[in-house]
Amino acid sequence: MQRREFIKSSCITCASIIGVSALASLLQSCAALPSLKTVSKDNIISIPETSFIENQNILILKDPQLEFDILVVKKKDNTYNAIYMQCSHQSQPLSATKTGLFCASHGSAFDLDGNVTVEPATDPLRKFKTELVNSTINIYLSKS
Ligand code: FES
């Protein structure tokens, strides 16, 4: 009986350690790119300029009304790119990194301006007009 309890206890401990390390790994990958849940109103998403974490120039916006996320890039001249994360090749979702976007479907890649850097995609990504008004970044979903 003691042996059985020892084995059971050991397995639970091992599972806990593996679970914690897997969770930590997952959180690290999620923590790499900050994201924000948003709700658009009248085809405009508004986020505070302070939404960007210090030393981060990119932010992923997740809006339940949109099929794909939006990558917002803060540029050196204090303007913003708002890039729709839908591949221009065959409309698949894109993944973002600190240096660009890529598509796992066929390997296309894009820079942080939405331009193609690796084909098969040939068209740039859709970008939305942005405007900074009183420390609020407005992203106009109906305007490119
Ligand atoms: S759908 Fe993205 S490369 Fe084909």
PDB file of N, CA, C and O and ligand atoms in Angstrom, residues 87 89-92 94 103 105-108 120-121, ligand 1:
ATOM      1  N   CYS A  87      -3.710  37.052 -44.875  1.00  0.00           N
ATOM      2  CA  CYS A  87      -2.742  36.905 -45.965  1.00  0.00           C
ATOM      3  C   CYS A  87      -3.364  37.328 -47.296  1.00  0.00           C
ATOM      4  O   CYS A  87      -4.513  36.985 -47.604  1.00  0.00           O
ATOM      5  N   HIS A  89      -2.423  36.296 -50.117  1.00  0.00           N
ATOM      6  CA  HIS A  89      -2.329  35.208 -51.090  1.00  0.00           C
ATOM      7  C   HIS A  89      -3.659  34.458 -51.180  1.00  0.00           C
ATOM      8  O   HIS A  89      -4.334  34.531 -52.202  1.00  0.00           O
ATOM      9  N   GLN A  90      -4.036  33.765 -50.112  1.00  0.00           N
ATOM     10  CA  GLN A  90      -5.303  33.018 -50.127  1.00  0.00           C
ATOM     11  C   GLN A  90      -6.073  33.203 -48.826  1.00  0.00           C
ATOM     12  O   GLN A  90      -6.715  32.278 -48.315  1.00  0.00           O
ATOM     13  N   SER A  91      -5.959  34.409 -48.283  1.00  0.00           N
ATOM     14  CA  SER A  91      -6.819  34.857 -47.168  1.00  0.00           C
ATOM     15  C   SER A  91      -6.717  34.045 -45.890  1.00  0.00           C
ATOM     16  O   SER A  91      -7.689  33.926 -45.143  1.00  0.00           O
ATOM     17  N   GLN A  92      -5.546  33.500 -45.610  1.00  0.00           N
ATOM     18  CA  GLN A  92      -5.359  32.759 -44.360  1.00  0.00           C
ATOM     19  C   GLN A  92      -4.851  33.711 -43.263  1.00  0.00           C
ATOM     20  O   GLN A  92      -4.315  34.779 -43.559  1.00  0.00           O
ATOM     21  N   LEU A  94      -2.488  35.383 -40.465  1.00  0.00           N
ATOM     22  CA  LEU A  94      -1.040  35.585 -40.381  1.00  0.00           C
ATOM     23  C   LEU A  94      -0.595  35.544 -38.926  1.00  0.00           C
ATOM     24  O   LEU A  94      -1.374  35.824 -38.017  1.00  0.00           O
ATOM     25  N   CYS A 103       2.969  33.773 -43.051  1.00  0.00           N
ATOM     26  CA  CYS A 103       1.817  32.909 -43.257  1.00  0.00           C
ATOM     27  C   CYS A 103       2.288  31.467 -43.242  1.00  0.00           C
ATOM     28  O   CYS A 103       3.157  31.078 -44.034  1.00  0.00           O
ATOM     29  N   SER A 105       0.572  28.950 -44.104  1.00  0.00           N
ATOM     30  CA  SER A 105      -0.059  28.129 -45.145  1.00  0.00           C
ATOM     31  C   SER A 105       0.880  27.821 -46.306  1.00  0.00           C
ATOM     32  O   SER A 105       1.032  26.676 -46.702  1.00  0.00           O
ATOM     33  N   HIS A 106       1.502  28.871 -46.869  1.00  0.00           N
ATOM     34  CA  HIS A 106       2.386  28.653 -48.032  1.00  0.00           C
ATOM     35  C   HIS A 106       3.695  29.410 -47.898  1.00  0.00           C
ATOM     36  O   HIS A 106       4.453  29.493 -48.861  1.00  0.00           O
ATOM     37  N   GLY A 107       3.944  30.035 -46.765  1.00  0.00           N
ATOM     38  CA  GLY A 107       5.254  30.624 -46.518  1.00  0.00           C
ATOM     39  C   GLY A 107       5.447  32.076 -46.882  1.00  0.00           C
ATOM     40  O   GLY A 107       6.569  32.584 -46.816  1.00  0.00           O
ATOM     41  N   SER A 108       4.405  32.780 -47.253  1.00  0.00           N
ATOM     42  CA  SER A 108       4.582  34.205 -47.557  1.00  0.00           C
ATOM     43  C   SER A 108       4.995  34.971 -46.304  1.00  0.00           C
ATOM     44  O   SER A 108       4.644  34.588 -45.187  1.00  0.00           O
ATOM     45  N   PRO A 120       4.699  33.145 -51.986  1.00  0.00           N
ATOM     46  CA  PRO A 120       3.927  33.370 -53.201  1.00  0.00           C
ATOM     47  C   PRO A 120       3.013  34.602 -53.200  1.00  0.00           C
ATOM     48  O   PRO A 120       2.534  34.988 -54.259  1.00  0.00           O
ATOM     49  N   ALA A 121       2.718  35.200 -52.052  1.00  0.00           N
ATOM     50  CA  ALA A 121       1.885  36.409 -52.090  1.00  0.00           C
ATOM     51  C   ALA A 121       2.603  37.480 -52.921  1.00  0.00           C
ATOM     52  O   ALA A 121       3.836  37.578 -52.885  1.00  0.00           O
TER      53      ALA A 121
HETATM   54  S1  FES B   1      -2.453  31.883 -47.882  1.00  0.00           S
HETATM   55 FE1  FES B   1      -0.711  32.857 -47.112  1.00  0.00          FE
HETATM   56  S2  FES B   1       0.888  32.214 -48.396  1.00  0.00           S
HETATM   57 FE2  FES B   1      -0.850  31.256 -49.216  1.00  0.00          FE
END
